[in-house]
PDB file of C-alpha atoms in Angstrom:
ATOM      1  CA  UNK A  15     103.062 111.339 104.025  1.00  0.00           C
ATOM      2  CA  UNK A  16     101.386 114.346 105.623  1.00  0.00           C
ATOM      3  CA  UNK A  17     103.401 117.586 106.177  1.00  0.00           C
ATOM      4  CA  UNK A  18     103.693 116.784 109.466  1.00  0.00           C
ATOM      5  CA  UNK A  19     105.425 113.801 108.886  1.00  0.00           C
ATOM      6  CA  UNK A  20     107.579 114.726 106.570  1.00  0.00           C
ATOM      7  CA  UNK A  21     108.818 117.492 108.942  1.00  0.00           C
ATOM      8  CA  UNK A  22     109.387 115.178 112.136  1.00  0.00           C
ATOM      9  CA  UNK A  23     111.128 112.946 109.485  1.00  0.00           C
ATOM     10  CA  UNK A  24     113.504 115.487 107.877  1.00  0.00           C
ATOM     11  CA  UNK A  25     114.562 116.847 111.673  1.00  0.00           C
ATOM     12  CA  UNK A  26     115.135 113.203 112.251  1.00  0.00           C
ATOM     13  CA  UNK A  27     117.429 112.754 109.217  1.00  0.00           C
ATOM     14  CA  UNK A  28     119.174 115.771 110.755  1.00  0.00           C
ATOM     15  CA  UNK A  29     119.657 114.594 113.973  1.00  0.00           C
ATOM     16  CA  UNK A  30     120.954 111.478 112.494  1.00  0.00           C
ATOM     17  CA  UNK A  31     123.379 113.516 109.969  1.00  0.00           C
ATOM     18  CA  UNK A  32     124.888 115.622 113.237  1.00  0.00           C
ATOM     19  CA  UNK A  33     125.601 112.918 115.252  1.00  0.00           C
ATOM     20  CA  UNK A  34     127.640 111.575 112.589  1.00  0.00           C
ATOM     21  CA  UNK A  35     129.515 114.511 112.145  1.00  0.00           C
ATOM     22  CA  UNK A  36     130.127 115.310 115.533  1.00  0.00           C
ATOM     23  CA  UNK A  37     131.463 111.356 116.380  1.00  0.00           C
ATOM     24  CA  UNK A  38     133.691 112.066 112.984  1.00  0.00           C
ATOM     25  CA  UNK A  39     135.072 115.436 114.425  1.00  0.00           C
ATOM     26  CA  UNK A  40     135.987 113.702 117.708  1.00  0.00           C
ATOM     27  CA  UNK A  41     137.523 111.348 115.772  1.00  0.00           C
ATOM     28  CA  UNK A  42     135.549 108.496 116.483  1.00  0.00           C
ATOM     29  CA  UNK A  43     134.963 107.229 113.277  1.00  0.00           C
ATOM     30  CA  UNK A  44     132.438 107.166 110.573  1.00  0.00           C
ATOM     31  CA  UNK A  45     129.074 106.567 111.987  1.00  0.00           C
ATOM     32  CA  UNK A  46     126.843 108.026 109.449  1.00  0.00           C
ATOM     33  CA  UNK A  47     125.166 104.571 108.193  1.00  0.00           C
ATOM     34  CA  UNK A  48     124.284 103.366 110.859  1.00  0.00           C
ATOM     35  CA  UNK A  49     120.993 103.133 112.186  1.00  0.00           C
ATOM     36  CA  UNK A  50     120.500 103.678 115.916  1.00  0.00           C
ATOM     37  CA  UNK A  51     117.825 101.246 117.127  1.00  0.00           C
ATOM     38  CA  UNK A  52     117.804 103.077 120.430  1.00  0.00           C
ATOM     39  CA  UNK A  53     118.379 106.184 122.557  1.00  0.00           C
ATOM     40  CA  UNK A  54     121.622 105.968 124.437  1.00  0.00           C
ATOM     41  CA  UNK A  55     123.644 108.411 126.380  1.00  0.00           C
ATOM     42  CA  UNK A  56     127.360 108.767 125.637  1.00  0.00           C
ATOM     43  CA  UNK A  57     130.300 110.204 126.895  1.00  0.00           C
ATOM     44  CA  UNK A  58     131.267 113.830 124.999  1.00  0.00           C
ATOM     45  CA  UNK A  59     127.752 114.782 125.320  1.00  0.00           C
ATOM     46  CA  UNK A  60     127.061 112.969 122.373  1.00  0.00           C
ATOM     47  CA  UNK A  61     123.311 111.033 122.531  1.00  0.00           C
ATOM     48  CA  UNK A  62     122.608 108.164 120.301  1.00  0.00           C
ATOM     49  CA  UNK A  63     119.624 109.366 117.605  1.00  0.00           C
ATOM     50  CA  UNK A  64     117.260 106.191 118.567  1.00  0.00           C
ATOM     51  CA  UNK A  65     114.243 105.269 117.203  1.00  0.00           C
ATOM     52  CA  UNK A  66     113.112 104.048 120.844  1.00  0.00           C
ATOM     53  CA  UNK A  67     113.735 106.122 124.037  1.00  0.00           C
ATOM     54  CA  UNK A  68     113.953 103.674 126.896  1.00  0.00           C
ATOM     55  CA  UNK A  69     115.934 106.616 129.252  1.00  0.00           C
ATOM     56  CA  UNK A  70     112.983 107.440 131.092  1.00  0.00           C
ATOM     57  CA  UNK A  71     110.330 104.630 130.422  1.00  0.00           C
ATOM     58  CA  UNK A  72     112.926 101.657 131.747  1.00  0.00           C
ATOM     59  CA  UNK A  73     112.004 102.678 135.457  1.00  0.00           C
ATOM     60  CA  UNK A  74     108.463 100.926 134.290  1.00  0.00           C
ATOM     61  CA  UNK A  75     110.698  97.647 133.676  1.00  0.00           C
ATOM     62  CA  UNK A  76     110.489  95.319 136.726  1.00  0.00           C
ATOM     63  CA  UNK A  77     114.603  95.744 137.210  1.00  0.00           C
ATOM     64  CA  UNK A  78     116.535  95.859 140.371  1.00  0.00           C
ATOM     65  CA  UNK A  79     117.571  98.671 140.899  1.00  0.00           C
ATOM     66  CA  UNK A  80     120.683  97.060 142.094  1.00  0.00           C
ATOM     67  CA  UNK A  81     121.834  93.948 140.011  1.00  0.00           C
ATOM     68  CA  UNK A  82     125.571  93.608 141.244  1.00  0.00           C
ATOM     69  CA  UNK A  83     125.896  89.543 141.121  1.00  0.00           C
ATOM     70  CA  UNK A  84     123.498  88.717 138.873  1.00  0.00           C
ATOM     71  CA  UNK A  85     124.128  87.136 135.334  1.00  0.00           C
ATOM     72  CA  UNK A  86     121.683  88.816 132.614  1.00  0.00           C
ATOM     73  CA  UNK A  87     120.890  87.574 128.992  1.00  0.00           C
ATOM     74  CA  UNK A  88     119.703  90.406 126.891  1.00  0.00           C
ATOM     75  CA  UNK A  89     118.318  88.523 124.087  1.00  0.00           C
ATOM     76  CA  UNK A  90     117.809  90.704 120.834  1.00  0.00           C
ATOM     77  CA  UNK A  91     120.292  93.444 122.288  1.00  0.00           C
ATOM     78  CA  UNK A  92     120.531  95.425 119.109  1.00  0.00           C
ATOM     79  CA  UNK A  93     122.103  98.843 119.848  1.00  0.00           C
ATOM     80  CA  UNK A  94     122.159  97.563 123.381  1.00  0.00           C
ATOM     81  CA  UNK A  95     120.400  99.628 125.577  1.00  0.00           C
ATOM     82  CA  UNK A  96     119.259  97.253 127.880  1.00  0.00           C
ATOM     83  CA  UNK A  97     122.352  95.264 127.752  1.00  0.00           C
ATOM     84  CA  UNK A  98     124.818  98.414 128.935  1.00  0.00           C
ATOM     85  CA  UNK A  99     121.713  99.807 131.134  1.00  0.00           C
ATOM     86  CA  UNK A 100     121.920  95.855 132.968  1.00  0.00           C
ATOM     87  CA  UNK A 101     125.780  96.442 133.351  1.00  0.00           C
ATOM     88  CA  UNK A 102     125.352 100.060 134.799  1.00  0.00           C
ATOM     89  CA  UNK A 103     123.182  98.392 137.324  1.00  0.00           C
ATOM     90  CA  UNK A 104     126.107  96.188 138.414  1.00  0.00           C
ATOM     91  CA  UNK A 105     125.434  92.996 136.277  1.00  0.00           C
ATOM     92  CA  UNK A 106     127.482  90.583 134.405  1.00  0.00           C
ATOM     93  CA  UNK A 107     125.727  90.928 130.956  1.00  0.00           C
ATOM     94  CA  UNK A 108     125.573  88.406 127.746  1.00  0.00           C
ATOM     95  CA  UNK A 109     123.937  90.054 124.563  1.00  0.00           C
ATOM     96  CA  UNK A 110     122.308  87.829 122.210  1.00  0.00           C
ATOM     97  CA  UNK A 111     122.061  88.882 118.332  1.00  0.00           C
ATOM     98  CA  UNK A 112     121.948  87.814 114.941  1.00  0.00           C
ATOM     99  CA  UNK A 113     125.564  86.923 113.162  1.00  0.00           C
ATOM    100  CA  UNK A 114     124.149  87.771 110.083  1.00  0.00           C
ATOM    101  CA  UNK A 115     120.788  88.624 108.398  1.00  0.00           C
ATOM    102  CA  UNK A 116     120.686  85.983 106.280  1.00  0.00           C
ATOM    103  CA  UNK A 117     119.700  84.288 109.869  1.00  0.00           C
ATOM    104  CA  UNK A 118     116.952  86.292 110.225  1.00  0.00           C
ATOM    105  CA  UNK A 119     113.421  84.071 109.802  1.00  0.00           C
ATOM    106  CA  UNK A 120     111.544  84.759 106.394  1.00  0.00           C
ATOM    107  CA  UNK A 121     108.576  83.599 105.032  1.00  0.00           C
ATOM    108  CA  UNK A 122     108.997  80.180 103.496  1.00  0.00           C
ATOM    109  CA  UNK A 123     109.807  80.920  99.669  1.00  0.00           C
ATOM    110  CA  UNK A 124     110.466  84.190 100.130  1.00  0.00           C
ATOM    111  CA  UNK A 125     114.247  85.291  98.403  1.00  0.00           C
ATOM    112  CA  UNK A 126     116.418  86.947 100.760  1.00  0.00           C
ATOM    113  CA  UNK A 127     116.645  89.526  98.508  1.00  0.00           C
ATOM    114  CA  UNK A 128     112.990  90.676  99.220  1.00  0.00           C
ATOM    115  CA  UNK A 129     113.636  90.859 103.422  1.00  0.00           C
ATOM    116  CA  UNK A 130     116.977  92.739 102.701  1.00  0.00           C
ATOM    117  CA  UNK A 131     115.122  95.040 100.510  1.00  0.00           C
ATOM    118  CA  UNK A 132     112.414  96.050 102.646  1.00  0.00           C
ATOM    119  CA  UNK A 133     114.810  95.688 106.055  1.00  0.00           C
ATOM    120  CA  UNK A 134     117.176  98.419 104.122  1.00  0.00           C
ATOM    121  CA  UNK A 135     113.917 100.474 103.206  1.00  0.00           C
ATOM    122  CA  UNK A 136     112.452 100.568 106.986  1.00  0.00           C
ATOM    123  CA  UNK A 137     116.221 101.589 108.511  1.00  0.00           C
ATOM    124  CA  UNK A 138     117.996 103.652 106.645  1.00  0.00           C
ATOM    125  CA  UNK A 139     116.883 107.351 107.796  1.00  0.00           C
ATOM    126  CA  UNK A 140     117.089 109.069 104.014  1.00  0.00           C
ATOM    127  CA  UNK A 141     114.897 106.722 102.740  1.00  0.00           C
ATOM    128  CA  UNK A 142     112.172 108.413 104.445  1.00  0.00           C
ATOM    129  CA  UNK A 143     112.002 111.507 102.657  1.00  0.00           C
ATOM    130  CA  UNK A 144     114.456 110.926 100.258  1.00  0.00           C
ATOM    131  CA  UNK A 145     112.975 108.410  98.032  1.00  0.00           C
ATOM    132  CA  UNK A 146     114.346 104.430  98.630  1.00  0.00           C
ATOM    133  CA  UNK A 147     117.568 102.681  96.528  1.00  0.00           C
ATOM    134  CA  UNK A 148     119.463 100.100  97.254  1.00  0.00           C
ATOM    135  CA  UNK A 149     122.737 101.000  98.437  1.00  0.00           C
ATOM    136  CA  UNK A 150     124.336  98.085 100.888  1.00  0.00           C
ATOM    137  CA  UNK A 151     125.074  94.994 100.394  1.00  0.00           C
ATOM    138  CA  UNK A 152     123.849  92.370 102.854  1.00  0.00           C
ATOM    139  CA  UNK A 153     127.367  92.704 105.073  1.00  0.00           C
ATOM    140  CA  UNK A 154     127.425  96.312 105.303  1.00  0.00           C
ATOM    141  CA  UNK A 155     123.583  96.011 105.771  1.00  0.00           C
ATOM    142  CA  UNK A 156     124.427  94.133 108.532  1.00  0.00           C
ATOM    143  CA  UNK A 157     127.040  96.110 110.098  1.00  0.00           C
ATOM    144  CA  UNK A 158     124.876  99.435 110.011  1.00  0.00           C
ATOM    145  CA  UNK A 159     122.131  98.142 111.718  1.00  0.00           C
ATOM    146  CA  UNK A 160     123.940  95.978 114.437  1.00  0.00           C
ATOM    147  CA  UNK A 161     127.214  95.218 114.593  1.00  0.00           C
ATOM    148  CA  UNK A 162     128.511  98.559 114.104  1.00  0.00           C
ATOM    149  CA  UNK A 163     126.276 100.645 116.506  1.00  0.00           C
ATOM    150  CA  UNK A 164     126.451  98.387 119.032  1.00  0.00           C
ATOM    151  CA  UNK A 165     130.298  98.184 119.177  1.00  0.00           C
ATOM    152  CA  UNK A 166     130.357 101.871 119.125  1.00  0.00           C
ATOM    153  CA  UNK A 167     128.634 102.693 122.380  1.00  0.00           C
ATOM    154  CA  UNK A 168     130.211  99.826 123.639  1.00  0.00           C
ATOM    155  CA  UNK A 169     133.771 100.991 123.157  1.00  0.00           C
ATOM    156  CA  UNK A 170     133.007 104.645 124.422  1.00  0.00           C
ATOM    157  CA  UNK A 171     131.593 103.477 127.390  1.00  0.00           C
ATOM    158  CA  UNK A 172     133.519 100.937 128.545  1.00  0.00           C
ATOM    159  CA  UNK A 173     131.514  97.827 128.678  1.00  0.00           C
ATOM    160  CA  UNK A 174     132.111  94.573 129.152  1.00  0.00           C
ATOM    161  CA  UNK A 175     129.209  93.109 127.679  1.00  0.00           C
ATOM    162  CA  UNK A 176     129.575  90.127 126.178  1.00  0.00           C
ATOM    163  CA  UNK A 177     128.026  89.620 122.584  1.00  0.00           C
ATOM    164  CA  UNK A 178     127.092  86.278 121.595  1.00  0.00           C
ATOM    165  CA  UNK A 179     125.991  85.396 117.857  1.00  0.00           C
ATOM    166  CA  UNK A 180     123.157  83.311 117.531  1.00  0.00           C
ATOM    167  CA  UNK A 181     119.374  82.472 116.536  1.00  0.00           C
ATOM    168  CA  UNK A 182     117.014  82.281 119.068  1.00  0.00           C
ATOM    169  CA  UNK A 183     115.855  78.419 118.060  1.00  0.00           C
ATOM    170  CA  UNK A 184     119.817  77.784 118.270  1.00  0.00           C
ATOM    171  CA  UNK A 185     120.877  79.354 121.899  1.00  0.00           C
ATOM    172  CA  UNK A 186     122.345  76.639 124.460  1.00  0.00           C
ATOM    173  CA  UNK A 187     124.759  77.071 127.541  1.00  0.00           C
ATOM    174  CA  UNK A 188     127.556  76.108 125.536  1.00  0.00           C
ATOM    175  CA  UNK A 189     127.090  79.214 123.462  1.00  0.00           C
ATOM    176  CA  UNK A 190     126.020  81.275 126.377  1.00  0.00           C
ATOM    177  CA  UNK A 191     128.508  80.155 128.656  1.00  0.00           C
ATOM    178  CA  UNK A 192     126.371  79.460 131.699  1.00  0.00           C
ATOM    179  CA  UNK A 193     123.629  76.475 132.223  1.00  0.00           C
ATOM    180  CA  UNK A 194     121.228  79.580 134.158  1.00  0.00           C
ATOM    181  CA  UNK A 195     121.108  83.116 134.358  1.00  0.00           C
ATOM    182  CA  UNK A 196     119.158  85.063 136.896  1.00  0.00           C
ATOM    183  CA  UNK A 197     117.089  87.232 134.743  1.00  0.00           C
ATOM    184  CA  UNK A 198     116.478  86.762 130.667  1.00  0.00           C
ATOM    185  CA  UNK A 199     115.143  89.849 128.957  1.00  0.00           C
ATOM    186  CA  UNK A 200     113.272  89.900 125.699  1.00  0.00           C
ATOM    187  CA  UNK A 201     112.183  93.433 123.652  1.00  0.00           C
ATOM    188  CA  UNK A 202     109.919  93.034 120.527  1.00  0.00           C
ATOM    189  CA  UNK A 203     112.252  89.853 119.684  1.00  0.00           C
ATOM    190  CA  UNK A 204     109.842  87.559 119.512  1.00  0.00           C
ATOM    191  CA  UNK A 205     107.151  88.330 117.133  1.00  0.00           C
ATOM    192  CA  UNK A 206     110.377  88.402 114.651  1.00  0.00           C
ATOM    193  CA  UNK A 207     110.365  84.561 114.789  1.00  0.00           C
ATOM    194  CA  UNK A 208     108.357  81.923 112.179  1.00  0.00           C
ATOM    195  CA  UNK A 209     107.958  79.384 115.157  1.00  0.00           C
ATOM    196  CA  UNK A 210     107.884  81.490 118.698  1.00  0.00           C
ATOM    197  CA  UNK A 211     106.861  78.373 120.522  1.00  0.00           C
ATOM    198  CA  UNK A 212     110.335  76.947 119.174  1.00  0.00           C
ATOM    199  CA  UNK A 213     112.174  79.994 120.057  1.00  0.00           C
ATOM    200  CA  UNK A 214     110.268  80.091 123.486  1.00  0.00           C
ATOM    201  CA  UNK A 215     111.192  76.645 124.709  1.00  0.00           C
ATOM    202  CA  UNK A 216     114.551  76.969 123.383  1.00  0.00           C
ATOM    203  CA  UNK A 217     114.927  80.587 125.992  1.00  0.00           C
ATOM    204  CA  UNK A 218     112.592  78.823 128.801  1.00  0.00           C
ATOM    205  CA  UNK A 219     115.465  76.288 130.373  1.00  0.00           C
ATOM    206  CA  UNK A 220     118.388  79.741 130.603  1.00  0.00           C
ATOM    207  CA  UNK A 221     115.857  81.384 132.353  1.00  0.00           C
ATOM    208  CA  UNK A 222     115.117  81.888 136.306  1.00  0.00           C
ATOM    209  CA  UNK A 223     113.061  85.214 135.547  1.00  0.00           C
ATOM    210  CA  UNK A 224     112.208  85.895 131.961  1.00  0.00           C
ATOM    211  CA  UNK A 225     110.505  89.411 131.374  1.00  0.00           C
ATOM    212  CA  UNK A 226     109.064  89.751 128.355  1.00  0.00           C
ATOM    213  CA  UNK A 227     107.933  92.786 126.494  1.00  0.00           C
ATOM    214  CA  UNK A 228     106.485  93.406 122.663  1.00  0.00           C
ATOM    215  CA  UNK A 229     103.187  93.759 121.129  1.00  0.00           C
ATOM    216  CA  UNK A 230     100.470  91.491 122.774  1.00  0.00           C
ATOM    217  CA  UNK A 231      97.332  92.223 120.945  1.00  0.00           C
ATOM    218  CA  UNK A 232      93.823  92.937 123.450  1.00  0.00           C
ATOM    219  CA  UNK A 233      91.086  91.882 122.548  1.00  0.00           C
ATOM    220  CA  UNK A 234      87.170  90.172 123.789  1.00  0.00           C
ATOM    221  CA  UNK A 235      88.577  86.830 123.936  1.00  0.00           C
ATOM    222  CA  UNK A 236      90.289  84.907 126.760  1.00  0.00           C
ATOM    223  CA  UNK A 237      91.104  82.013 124.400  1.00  0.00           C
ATOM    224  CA  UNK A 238      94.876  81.445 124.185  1.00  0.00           C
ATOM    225  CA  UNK A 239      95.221  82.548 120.161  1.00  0.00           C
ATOM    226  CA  UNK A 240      97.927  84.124 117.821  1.00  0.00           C
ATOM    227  CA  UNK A 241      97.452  87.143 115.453  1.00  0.00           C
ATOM    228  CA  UNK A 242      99.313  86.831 112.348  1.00  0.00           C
ATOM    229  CA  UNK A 243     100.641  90.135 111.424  1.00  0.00           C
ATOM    230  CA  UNK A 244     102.628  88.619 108.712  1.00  0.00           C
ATOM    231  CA  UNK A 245     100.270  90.183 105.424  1.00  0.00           C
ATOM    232  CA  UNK A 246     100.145  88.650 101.996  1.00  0.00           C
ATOM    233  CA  UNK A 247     102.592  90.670 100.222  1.00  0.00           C
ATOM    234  CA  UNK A 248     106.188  89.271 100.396  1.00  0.00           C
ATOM    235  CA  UNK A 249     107.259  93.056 100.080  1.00  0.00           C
ATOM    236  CA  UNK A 250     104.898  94.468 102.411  1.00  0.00           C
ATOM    237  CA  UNK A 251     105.980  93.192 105.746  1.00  0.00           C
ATOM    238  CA  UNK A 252     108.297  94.657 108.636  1.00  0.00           C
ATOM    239  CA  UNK A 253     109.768  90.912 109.391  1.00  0.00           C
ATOM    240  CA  UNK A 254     107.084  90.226 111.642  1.00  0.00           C
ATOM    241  CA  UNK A 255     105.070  87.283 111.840  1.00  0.00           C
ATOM    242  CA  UNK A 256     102.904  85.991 115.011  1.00  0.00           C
ATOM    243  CA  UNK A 257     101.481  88.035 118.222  1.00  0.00           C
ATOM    244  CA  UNK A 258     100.792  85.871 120.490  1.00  0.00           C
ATOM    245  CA  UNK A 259      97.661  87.289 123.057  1.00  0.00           C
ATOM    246  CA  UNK A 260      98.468  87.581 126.976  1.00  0.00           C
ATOM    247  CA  UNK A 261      96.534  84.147 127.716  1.00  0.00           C
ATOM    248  CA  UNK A 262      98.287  82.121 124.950  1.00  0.00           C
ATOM    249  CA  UNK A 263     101.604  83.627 126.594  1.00  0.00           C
ATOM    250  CA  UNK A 264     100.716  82.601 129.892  1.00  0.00           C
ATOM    251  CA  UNK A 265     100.004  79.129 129.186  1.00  0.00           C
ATOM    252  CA  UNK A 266     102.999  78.737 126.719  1.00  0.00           C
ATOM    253  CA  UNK A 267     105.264  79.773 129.523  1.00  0.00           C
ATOM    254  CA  UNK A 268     103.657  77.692 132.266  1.00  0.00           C
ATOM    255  CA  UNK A 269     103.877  74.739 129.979  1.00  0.00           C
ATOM    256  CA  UNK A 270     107.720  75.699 129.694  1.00  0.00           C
ATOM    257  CA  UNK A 271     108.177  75.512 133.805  1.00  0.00           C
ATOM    258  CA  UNK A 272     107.377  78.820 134.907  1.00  0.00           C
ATOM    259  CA  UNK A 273     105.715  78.713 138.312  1.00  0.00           C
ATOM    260  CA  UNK A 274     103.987  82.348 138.075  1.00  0.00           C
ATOM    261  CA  UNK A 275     103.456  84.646 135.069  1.00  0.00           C
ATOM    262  CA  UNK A 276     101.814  88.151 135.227  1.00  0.00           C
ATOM    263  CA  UNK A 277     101.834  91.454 133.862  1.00  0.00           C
ATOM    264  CA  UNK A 278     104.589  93.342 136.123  1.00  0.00           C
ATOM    265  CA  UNK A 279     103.505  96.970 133.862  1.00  0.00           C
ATOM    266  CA  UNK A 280     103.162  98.633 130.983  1.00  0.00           C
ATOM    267  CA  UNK A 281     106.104  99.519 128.223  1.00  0.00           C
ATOM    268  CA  UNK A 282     104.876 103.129 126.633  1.00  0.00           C
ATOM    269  CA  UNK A 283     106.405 105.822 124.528  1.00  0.00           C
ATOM    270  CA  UNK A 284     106.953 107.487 121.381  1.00  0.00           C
ATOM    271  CA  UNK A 285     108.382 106.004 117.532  1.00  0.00           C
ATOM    272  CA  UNK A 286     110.736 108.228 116.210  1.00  0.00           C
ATOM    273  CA  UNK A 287     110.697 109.638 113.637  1.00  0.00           C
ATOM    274  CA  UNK A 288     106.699 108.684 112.886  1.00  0.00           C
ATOM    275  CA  UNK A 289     105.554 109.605 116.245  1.00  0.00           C
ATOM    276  CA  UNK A 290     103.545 106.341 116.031  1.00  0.00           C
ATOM    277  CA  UNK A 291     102.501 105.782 120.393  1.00  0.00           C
ATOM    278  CA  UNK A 292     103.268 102.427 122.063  1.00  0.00           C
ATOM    279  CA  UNK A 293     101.445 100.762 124.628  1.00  0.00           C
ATOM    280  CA  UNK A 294     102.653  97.149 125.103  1.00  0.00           C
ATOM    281  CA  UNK A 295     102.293  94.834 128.097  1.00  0.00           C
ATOM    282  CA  UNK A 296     105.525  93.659 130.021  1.00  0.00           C
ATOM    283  CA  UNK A 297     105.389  89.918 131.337  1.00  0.00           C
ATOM    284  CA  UNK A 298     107.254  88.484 133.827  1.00  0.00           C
ATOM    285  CA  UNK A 299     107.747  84.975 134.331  1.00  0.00           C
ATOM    286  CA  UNK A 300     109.330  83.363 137.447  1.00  0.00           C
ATOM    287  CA  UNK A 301     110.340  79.583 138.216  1.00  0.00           C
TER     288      UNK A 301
END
């Protein structure tokens, strides 16, 4: 790592470290494993220490402004942003997640042991400049990096957000509790998935507006075509498998019943702590 990196990293890990004492001196609880996915304003002045920063960059999201009676599915919710930014807005909110990692999809072969490993090595905020060991077990793993955060901002502000536990390939109405919802949001969820046609069609018949948002690689072709991103090193990977380009999108979501699909704006910012720039396309997709 260059010195630069190492010094955006270690004010990072300090941010991280004073949150958690400042939620344990309100008496809040002990927050200091967890690992805050995003950004997200709290009450006591205290501000989540996210990796993304949506606060300022959602007003390039094609939301209404005003959502009071509609029924949202966040789908990949992790710390929740979107999900309590949805509810703000006046919506009735479902948050789709994970009920465990061992649900997460992995490369066929590869021992769960490996994912938790290098899932462990890519959150935990000492690892960066602290060297990496094991530490959690898969449950506690699990708890730091969703469970926990997300039912910590939920419970100081209020919400009423409705978590629901389940795959993407597995999600029905029964589990959702409705047959519909007006708008289905998906951030970087996709790309996480072996088969994202499977997960796609299985989203497609909740949907009446899908918006859609994660790495969509450009390129000279037009040719629908997915870039596998997965590597060749079981240890070496970041979970991610398939990016689908913007015309293989398109015609994936047509095929599924959407009547229009188009690119309703761009989704840019800042990684903490790398500060690695994003630029990725937002898709919306309408019966």
């Amino acid at each position: 790592m260059t010195s630069a990196a190492i010094e955006q990293a270690a004010r990072f890990l300090a941010e991280t470290r004073d949150f958690s004492a400042r939620a344990a001196d309100l008496g809040l609880g002990d927050a200091s494993g967890f690992y805050w996915y995003h950004t997200i304003d709290l009450p006591h002045g205290l501000t989540t220490p996210g990796i993304y920063d949506f606060r300022e960059t959602v007003r390039a999201f094609p939301f209404p402004a005003d959502m009071r009676g509609m029924h949202v599915l966040d789908v990949g919710s992790a710390t929740g942003f979107f999900a309590f930014e949805f509810e703000k807005r006046g919506a009735e909110v479902v948050s789709i997640e994970l009920d465990s990692l061992y649900s997460l999809d992995r490369f066929p072969g590869q021992p769960i042991e490996q994912v938790l490993a290098q899932i462990e090595r890519m959150v935990m905020p000492d690892s960066v400049i602290e060297g990496f060991t094991r530490k959690y077990t898969a449950d506690q793993l699990y708890f730091n990096l969703l469970k926990g955060p997300f039912d910590f901002c939920a419970k100081l502000l209020g919400s009423r957000v409705r978590r629901c536990y389940s795959t993407l390939y597995e999600l029905t109405p029964e589990k959702t509790g409705r047959a519909r919802f007006d708008l289905v949001f998906m951030g970087d969820v996709l790309l996480h998935t072996i088969n994202p046609l499977q997960a796609l069609a299985a989203v497609a018949p909740l949907c009446e507006t899908l918006i859609l948002s994660q790495n969509i690689p450009d390129g000279p072709m037009d040719e629908p075509a997915m870039l596998y991103v997965g590597g060749d090193d079981p240890e070496r990977d970041e979970v991610s498998w398939w990016w689908p380009n913007k015309p293989c999108l398109i015609q994936l979501l047509k095929k599924l019943g959407f009547r229009q699909v188009d690119e309703a704006g761009r989704n840019r910012g800042t990684l903490r702590p790398t500060g690695y720039p994003f630029d990725r396309a937002i898709l919306r997709a309408t019966r």
